Short mmCIF file of the C-alpha atoms (twelve columns), coordinates in Angstrom:
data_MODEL
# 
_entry.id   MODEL 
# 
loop_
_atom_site.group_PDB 
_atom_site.id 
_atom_site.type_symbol 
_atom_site.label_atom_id 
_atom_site.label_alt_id 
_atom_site.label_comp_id 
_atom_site.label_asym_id 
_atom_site.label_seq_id 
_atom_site.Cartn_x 
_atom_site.Cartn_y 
_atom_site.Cartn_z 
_atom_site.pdbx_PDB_model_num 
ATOM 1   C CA . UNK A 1   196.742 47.992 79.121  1 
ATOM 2   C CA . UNK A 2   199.124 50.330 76.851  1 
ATOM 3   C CA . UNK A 3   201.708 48.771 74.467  1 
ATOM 4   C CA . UNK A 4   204.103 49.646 76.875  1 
ATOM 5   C CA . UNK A 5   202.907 47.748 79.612  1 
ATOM 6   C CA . UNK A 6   202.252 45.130 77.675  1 
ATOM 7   C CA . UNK A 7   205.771 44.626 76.790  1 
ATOM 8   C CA . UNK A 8   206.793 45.305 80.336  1 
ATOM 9   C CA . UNK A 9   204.671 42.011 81.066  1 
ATOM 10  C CA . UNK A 10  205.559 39.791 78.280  1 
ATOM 11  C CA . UNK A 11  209.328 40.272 79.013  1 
ATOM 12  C CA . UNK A 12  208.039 39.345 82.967  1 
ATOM 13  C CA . UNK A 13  206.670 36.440 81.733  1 
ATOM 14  C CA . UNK A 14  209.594 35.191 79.628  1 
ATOM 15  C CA . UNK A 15  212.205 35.817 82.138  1 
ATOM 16  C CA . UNK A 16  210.976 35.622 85.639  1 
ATOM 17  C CA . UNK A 17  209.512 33.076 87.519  1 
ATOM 18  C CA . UNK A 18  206.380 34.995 89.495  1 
ATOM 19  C CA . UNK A 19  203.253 36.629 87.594  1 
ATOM 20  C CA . UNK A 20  203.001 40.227 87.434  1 
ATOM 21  C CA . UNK A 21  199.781 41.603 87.683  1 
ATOM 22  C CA . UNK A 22  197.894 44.810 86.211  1 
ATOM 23  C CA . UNK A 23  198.565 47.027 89.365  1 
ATOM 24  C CA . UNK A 24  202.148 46.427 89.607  1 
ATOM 25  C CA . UNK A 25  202.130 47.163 85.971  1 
ATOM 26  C CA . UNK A 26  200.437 50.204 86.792  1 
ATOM 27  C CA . UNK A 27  202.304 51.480 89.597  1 
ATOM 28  C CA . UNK A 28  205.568 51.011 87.792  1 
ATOM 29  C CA . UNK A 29  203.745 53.201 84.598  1 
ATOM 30  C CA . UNK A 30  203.120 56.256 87.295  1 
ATOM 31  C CA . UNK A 31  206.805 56.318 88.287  1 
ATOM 32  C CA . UNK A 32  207.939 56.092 85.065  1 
ATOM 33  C CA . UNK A 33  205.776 59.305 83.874  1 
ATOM 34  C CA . UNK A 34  206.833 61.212 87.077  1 
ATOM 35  C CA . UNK A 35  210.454 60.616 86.369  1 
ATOM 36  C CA . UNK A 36  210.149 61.445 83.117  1 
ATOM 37  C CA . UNK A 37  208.160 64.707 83.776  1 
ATOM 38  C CA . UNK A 38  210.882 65.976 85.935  1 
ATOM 39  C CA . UNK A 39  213.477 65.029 83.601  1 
ATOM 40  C CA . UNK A 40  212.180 66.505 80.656  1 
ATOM 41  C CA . UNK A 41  214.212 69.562 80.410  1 
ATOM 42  C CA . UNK A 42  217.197 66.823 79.657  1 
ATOM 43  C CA . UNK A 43  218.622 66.803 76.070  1 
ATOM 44  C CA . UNK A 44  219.311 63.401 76.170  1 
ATOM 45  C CA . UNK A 45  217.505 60.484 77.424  1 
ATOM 46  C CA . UNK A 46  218.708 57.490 76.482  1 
ATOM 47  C CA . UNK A 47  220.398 55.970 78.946  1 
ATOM 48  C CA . UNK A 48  218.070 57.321 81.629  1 
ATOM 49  C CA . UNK A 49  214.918 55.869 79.879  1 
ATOM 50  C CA . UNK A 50  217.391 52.478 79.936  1 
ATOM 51  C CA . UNK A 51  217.393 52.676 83.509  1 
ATOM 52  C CA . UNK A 52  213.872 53.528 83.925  1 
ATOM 53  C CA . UNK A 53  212.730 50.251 82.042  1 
ATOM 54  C CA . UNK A 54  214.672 48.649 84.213  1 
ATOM 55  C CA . UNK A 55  213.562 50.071 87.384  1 
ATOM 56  C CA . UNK A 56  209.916 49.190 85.934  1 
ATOM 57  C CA . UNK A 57  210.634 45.877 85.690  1 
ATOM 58  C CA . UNK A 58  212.094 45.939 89.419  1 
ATOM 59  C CA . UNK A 59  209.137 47.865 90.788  1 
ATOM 60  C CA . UNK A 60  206.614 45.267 88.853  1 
ATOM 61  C CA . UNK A 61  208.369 42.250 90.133  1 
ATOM 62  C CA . UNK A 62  208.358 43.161 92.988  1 
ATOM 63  C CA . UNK A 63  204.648 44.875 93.451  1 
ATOM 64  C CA . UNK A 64  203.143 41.278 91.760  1 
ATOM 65  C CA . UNK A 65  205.442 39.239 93.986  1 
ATOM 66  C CA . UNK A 66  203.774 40.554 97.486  1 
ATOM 67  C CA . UNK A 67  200.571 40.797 96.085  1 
ATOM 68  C CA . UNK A 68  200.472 37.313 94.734  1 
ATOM 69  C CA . UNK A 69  199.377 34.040 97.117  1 
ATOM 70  C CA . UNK A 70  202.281 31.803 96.104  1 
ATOM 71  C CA . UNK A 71  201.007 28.756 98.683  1 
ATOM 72  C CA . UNK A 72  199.905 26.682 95.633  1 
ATOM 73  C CA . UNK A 73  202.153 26.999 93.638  1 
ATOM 74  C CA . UNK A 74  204.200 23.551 92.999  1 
ATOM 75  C CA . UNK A 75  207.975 23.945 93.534  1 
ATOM 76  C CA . UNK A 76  209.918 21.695 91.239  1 
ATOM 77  C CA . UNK A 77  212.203 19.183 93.336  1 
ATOM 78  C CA . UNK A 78  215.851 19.649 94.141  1 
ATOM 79  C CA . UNK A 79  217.785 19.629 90.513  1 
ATOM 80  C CA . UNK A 80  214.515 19.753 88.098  1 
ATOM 81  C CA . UNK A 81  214.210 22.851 86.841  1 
ATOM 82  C CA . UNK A 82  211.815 24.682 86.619  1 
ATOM 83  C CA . UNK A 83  208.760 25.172 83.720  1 
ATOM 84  C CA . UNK A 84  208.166 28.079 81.733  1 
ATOM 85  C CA . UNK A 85  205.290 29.821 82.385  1 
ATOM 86  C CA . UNK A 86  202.149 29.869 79.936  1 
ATOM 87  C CA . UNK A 87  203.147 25.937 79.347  1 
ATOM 88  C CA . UNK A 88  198.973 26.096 78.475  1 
ATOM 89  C CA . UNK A 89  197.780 26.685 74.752  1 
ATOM 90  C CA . UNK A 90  194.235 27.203 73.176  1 
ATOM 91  C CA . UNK A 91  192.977 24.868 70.245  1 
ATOM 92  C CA . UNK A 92  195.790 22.958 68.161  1 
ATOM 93  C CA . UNK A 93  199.299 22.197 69.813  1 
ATOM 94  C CA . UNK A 94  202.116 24.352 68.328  1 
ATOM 95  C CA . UNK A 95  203.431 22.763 65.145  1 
ATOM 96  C CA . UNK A 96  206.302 20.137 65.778  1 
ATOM 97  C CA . UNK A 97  204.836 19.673 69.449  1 
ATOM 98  C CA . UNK A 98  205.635 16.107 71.048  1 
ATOM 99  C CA . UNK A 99  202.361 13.966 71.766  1 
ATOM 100 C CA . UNK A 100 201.769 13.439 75.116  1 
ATOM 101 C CA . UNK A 101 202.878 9.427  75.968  1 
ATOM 102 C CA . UNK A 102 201.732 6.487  76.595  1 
ATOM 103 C CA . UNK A 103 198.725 8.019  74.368  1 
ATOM 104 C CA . UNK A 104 196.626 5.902  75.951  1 
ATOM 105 C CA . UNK A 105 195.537 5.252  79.542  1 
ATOM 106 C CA . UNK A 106 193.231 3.734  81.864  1 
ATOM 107 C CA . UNK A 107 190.948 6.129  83.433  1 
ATOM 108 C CA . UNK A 108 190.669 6.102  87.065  1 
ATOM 109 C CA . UNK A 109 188.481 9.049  88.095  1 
ATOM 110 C CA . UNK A 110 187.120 12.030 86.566  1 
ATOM 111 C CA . UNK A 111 185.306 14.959 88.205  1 
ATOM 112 C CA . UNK A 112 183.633 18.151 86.872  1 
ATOM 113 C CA . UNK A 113 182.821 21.376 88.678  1 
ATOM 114 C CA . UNK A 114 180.134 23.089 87.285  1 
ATOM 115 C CA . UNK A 115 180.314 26.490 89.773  1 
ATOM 116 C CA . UNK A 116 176.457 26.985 89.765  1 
ATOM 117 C CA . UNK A 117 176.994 22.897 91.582  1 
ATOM 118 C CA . UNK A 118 179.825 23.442 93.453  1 
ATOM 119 C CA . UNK A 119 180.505 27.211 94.072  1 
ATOM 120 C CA . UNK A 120 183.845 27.347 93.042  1 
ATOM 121 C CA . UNK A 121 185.742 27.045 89.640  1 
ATOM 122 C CA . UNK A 122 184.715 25.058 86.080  1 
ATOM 123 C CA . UNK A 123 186.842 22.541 86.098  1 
ATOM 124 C CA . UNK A 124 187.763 19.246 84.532  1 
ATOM 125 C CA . UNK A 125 190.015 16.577 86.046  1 
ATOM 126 C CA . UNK A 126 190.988 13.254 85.067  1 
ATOM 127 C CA . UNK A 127 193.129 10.752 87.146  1 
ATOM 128 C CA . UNK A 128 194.928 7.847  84.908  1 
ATOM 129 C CA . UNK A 129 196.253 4.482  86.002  1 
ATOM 130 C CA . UNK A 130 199.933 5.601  84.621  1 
ATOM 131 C CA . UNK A 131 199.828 8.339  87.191  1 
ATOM 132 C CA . UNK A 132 198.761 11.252 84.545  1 
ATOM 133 C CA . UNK A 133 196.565 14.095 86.512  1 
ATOM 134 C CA . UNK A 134 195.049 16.202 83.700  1 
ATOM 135 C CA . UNK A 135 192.926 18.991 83.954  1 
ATOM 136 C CA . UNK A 136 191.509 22.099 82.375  1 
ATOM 137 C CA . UNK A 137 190.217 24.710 84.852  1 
ATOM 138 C CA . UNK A 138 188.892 28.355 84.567  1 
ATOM 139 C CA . UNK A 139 191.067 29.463 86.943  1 
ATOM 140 C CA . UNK A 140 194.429 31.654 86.578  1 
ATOM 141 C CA . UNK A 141 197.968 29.562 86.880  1 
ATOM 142 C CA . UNK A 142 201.541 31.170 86.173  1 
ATOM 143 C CA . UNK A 143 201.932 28.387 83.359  1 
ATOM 144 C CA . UNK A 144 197.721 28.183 82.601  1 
ATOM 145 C CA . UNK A 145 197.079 29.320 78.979  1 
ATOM 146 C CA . UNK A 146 195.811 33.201 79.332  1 
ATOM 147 C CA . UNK A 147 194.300 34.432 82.772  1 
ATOM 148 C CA . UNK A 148 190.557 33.208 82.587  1 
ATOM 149 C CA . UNK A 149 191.717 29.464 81.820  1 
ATOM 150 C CA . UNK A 150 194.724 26.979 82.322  1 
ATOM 151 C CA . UNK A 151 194.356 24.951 79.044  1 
ATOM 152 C CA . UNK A 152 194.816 21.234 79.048  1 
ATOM 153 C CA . UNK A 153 197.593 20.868 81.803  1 
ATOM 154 C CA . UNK A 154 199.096 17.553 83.088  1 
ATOM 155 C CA . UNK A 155 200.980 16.098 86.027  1 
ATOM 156 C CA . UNK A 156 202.511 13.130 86.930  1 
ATOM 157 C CA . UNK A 157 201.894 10.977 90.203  1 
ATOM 158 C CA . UNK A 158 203.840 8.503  91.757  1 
ATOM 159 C CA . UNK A 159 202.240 5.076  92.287  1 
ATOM 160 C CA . UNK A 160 201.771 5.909  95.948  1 
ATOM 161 C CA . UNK A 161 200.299 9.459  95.025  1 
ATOM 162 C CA . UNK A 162 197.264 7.690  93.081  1 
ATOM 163 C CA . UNK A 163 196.431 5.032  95.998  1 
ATOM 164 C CA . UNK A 164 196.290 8.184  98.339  1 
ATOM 165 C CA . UNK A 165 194.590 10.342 96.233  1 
ATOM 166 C CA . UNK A 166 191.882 7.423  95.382  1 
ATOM 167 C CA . UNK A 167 192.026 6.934  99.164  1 
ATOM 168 C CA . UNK A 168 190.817 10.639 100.176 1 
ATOM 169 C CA . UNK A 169 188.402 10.600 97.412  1 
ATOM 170 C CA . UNK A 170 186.612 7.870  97.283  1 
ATOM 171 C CA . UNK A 171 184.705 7.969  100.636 1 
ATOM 172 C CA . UNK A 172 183.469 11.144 99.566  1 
ATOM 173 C CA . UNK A 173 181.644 9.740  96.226  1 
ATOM 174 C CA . UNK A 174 178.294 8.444  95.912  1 
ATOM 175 C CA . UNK A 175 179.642 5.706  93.556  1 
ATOM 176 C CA . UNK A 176 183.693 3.513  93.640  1 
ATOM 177 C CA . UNK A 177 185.680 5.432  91.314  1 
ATOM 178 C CA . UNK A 178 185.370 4.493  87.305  1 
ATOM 179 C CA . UNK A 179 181.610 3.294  87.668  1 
ATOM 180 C CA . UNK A 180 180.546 6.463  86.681  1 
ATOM 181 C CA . UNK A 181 182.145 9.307  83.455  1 
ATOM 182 C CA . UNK A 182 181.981 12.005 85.910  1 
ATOM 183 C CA . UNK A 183 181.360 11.423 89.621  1 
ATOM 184 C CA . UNK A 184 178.924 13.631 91.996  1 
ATOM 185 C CA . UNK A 185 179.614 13.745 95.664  1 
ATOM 186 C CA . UNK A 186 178.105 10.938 98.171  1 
ATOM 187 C CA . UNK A 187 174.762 12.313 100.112 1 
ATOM 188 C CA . UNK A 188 175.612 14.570 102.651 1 
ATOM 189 C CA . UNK A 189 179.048 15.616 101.495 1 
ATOM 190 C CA . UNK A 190 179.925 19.089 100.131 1 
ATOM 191 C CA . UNK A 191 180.249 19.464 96.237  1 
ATOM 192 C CA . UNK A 192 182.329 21.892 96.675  1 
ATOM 193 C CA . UNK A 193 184.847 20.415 98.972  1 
ATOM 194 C CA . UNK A 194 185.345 17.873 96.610  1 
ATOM 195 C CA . UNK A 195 185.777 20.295 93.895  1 
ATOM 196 C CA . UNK A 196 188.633 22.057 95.520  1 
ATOM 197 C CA . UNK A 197 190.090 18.816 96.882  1 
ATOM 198 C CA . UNK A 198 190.117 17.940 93.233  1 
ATOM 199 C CA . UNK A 199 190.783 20.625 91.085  1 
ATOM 200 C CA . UNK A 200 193.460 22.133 93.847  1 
ATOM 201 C CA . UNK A 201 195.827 19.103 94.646  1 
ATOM 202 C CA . UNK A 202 198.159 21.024 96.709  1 
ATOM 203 C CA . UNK A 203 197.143 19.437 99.714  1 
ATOM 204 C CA . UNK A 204 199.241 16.087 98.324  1 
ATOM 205 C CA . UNK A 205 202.484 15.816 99.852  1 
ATOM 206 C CA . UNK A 206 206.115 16.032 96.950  1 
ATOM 207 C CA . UNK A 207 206.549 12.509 97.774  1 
ATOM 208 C CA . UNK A 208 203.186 11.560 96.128  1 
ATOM 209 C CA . UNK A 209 204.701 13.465 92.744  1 
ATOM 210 C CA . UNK A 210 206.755 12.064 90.090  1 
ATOM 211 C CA . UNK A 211 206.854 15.119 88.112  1 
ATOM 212 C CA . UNK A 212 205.050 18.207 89.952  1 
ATOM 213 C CA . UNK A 213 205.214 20.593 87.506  1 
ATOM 214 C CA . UNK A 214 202.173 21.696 85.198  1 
ATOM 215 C CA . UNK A 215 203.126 20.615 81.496  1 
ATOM 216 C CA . UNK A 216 200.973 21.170 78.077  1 
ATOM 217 C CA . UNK A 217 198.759 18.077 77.206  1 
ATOM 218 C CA . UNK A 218 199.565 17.487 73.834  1 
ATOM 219 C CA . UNK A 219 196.952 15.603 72.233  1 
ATOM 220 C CA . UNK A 220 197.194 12.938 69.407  1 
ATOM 221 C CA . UNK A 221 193.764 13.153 68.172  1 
ATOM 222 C CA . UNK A 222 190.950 15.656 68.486  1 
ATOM 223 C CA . UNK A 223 187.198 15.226 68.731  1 
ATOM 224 C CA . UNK A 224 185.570 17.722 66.415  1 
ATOM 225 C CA . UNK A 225 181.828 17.937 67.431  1 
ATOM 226 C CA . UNK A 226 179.009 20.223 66.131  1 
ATOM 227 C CA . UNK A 227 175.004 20.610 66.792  1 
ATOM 228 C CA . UNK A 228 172.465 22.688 67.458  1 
ATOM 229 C CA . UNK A 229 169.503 23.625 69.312  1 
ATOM 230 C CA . UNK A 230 165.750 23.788 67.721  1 
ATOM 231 C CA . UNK A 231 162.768 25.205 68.175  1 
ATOM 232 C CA . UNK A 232 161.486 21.578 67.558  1 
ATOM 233 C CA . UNK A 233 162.378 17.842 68.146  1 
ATOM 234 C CA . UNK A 234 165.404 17.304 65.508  1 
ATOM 235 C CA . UNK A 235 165.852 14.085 63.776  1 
ATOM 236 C CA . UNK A 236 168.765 11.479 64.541  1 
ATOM 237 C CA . UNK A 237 170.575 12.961 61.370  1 
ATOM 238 C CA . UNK A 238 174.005 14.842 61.066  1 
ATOM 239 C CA . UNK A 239 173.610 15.968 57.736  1 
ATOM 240 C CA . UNK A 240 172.059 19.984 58.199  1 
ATOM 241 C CA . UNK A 241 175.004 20.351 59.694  1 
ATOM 242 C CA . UNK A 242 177.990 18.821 58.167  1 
ATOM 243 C CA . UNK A 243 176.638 20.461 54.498  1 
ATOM 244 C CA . UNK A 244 176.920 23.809 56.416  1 
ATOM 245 C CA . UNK A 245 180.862 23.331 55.874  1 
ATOM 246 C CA . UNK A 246 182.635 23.018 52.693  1 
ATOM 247 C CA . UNK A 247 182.711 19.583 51.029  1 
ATOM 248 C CA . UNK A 248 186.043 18.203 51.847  1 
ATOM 249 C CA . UNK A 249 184.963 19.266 55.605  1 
ATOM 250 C CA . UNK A 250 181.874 17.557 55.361  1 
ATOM 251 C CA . UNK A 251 183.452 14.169 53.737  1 
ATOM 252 C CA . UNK A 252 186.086 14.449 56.315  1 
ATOM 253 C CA . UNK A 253 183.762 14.582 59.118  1 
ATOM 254 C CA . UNK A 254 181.080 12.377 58.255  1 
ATOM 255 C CA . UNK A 255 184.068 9.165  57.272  1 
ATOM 256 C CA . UNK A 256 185.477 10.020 60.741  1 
ATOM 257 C CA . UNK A 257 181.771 10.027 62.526  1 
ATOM 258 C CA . UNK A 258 182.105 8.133  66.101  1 
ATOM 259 C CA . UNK A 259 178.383 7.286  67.024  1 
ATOM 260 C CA . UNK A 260 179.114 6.361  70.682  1 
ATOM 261 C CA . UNK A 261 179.926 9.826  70.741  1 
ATOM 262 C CA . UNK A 262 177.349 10.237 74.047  1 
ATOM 263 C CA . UNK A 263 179.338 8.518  75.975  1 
ATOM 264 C CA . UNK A 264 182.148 10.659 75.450  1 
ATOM 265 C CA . UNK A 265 180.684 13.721 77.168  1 
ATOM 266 C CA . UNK A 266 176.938 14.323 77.121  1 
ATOM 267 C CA . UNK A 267 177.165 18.234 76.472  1 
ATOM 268 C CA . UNK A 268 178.255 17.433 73.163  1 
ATOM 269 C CA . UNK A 269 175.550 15.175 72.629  1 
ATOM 270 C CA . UNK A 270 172.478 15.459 74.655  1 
ATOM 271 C CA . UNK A 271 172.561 17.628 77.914  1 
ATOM 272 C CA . UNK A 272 170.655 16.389 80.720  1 
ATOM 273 C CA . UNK A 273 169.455 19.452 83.130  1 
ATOM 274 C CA . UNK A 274 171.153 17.703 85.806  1 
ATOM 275 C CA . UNK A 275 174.151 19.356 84.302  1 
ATOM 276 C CA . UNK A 276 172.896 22.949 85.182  1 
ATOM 277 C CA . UNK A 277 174.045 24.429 82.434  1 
ATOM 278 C CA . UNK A 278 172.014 26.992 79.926  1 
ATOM 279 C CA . UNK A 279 171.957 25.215 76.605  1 
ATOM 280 C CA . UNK A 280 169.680 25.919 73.626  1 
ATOM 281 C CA . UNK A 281 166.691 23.751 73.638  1 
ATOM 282 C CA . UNK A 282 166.528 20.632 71.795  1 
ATOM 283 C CA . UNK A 283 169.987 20.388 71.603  1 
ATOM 284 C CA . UNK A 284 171.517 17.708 69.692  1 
ATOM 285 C CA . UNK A 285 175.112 17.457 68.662  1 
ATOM 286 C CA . UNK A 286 177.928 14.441 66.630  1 
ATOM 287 C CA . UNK A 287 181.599 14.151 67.128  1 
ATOM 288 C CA . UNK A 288 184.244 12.837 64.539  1 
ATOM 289 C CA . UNK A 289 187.785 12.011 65.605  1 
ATOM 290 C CA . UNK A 290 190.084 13.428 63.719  1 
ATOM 291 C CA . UNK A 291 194.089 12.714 64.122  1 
ATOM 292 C CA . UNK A 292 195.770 16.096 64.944  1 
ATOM 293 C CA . UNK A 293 197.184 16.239 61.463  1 
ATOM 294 C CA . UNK A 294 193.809 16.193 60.172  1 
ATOM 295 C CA . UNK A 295 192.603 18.343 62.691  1 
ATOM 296 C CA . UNK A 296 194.813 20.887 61.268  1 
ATOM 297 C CA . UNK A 297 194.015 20.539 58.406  1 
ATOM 298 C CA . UNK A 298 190.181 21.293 58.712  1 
ATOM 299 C CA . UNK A 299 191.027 24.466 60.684  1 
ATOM 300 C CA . UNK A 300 192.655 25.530 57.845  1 
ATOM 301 C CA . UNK A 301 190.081 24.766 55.494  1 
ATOM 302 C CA . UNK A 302 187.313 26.359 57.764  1 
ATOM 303 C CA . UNK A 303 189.717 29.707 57.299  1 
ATOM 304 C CA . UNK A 304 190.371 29.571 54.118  1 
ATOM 305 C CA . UNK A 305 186.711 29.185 53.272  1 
ATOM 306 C CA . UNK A 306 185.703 32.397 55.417  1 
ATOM 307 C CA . UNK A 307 184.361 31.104 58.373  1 
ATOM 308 C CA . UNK A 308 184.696 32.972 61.005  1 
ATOM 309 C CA . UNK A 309 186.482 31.631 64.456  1 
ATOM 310 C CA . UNK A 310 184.925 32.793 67.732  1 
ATOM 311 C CA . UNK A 311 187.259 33.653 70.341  1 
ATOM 312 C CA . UNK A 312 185.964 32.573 73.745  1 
ATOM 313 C CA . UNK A 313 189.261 31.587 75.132  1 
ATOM 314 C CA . UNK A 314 188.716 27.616 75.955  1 
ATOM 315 C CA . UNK A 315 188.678 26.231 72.173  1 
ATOM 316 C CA . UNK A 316 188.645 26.275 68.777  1 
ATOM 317 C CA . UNK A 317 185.107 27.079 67.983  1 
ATOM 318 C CA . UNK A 318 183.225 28.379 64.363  1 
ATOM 319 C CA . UNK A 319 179.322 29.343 64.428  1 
ATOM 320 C CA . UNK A 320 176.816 27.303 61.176  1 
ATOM 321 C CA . UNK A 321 174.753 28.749 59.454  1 
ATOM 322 C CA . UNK A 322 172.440 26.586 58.632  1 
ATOM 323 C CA . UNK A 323 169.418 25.984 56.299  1 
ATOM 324 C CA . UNK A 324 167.057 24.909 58.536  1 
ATOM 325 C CA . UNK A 325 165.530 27.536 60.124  1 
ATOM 326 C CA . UNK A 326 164.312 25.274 63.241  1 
ATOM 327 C CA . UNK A 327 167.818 24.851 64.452  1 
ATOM 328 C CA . UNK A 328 169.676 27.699 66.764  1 
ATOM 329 C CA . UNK A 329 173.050 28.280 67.883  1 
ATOM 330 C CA . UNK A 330 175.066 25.674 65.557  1 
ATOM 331 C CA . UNK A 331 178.653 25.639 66.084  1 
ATOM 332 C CA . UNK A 332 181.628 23.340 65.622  1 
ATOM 333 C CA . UNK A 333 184.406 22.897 68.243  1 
ATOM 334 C CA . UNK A 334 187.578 20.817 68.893  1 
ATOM 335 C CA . UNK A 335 187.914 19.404 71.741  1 
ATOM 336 C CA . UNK A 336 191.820 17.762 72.236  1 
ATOM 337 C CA . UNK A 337 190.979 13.501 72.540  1 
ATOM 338 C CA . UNK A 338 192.261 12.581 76.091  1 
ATOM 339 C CA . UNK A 339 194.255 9.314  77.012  1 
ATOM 340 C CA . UNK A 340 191.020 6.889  77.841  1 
ATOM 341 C CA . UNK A 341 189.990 7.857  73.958  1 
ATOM 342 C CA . UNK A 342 186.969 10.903 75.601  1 
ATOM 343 C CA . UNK A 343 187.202 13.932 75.488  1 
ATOM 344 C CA . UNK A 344 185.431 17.349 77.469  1 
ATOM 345 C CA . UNK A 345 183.475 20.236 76.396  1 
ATOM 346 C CA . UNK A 346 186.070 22.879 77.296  1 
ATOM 347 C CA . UNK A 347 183.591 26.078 76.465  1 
ATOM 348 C CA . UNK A 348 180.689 24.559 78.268  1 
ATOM 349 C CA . UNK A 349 178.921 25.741 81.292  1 
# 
């Protein structure tokens, strides 16, 4: 996309309330050259290439308006206004962001589509006791962080909109909800419909919404986590890796060490194949929990020290080196601490 598109669509994005896509961006482009092709014998353009811009932004609203499916998208009740777009974000919460509250809650249910399971997106929800419906899906919102994933978004349910959404659900699991971290379907049920009926909860009726809208989860606390794979059977032992970072990293880390960190989310731990997802063999990974000051903090010293941030889209994530020449494809990612005190493996799958 030129510069000049680009700007067409960030202005889009900060003033209307509809995405625009890359070919009404594109369409609007070719009329602008035309015009300007025929016009070029003018003198002066200035307040013809005004109007053009403008005409752009008319032609672009209105080309990604029809071609857009707007029959999921949530329409805030009678005198709430509505969200920004892009409420999403990628790694740490802007600075001076307000914490998500309560900051802790009683998990309900939790699901995760894998799409090599369930044929459709990879996905994360989790449904609290408060009414808090937050998810991360690699899918592309209006208000999602960047087009191939949606961030950590929340909603709010009423009361009534967790009893029936617990009431559709259930029957469809092969275990009551909050038995198991992350539930698969029942025998004979469709992953996938549960995925969607999950992941997509436009099928709930306002009245079951307190607060419809997607909003940025702002985390208080982030799980940092880092392992490895091997060519052999590792040891139980953090150290290879945490003396891969600089020292007050690797103090930082190791004081803040959570060792029931495999409950938490087994990709970050140990992966069972059940999961279906292509990890390096052997692999063996630790989490610390970090407050988001801290968390800070560490990124900064991880930059300031040269490492190098990857930029997959889904977190904040740094490759190891590390000495032992056994262990493959070290990293260390963080991964925002959700209201039940687990957290998800946003990158994974």
């Amino acid at each position: 996309m030129t510069t000049f598109a680009r700007r067409v669509v960030e202005e889009l994005h900060a003033f209307a309330d509809i995405p625009v896509t890359d070919r009404g961006v594109d369409r609007a482009r070719e009329e602008f050259h035309a015009r300007l092709a025929e016009r070029s014998e003018r003198r002066s353009r200035s307040r013809w290439v005004l109007a053009t811009a403008a005409a752009v932004v008319a032609v672009a609203v209105g080309v990604g308006w029809w071609l857009t499916d707007h029959s999921s998208w949530p329409v805030p009740p009678a005198g709430q206004p509505a969200a920004p777009l892009r409420q999403g974000f990628i790694g740490l919460p802007p600075e001076g962001a307000t914490p998500s509250t309560p900051i802790s809650g009683e998990l309900l249910l939790s699901y995760y589509s894998h799409p090599d399971r369930t044929g459709t997106w990879h996905g994360y929800v989790y449904v609290f006791a408060d009414g808090r419906v937050i998810t991360a899906v690699d899918r592309d919102i209006p208000q999602g962080a960047h087009p191939r994933f949606t961030g950590w978004l929340e909603r709010r349910l009423t009361p009534e909109g967790v009893e029936l959404l617990l009431s559709e659900v259930e029957p469809l699991l092969s275990e009551p909800v909050a038995v198991r971290l992350f539930q698969l379907p029942a025998a004979g049920v469709d992953d996938s419909h549960v995925a969607r009926l999950l992941l997509d909860l436009s099928w709930l009726p306002a009245s079951a919404w307190e607060d419809q809208q997607f909003r940025a989860y702002v985390p208080s606390a982030f799980a940092v986590c880092y392992g490895s794979g091997s060519t052999e059977d590792q040891p139980d032992d953090p150290s290879p890796l945490l003396t891969a970072l600089p020292d007050e990293a690797e103090v930082l880390l190791r004081t803040k060490l959570r060792p029931e960190a495999e409950a938490s989310h087994p990709a970050m731990v140990r992966l069972p194949q059940a999961w279906g997802r292509d990890m390096p063999p052997n692999w063996r990974g630790y989490c610390s929990v970090l407050t988001t000051a801290e968390a800070r903090v560490l990124n900064e010293t991880l930059d300031r020290s040269g490492f190098e941030e990857e930029t997959p889209g889904w977190a904040i994530t740094y490759p190891l080196e590390v000495a032992d020449p056994a262990r493959t494809d070290a990293t260390i990612q963080f991964e925002p601490v959700l209201p039940h005190g687990g957290w998800a493996c946003s990158g994974c799958g």
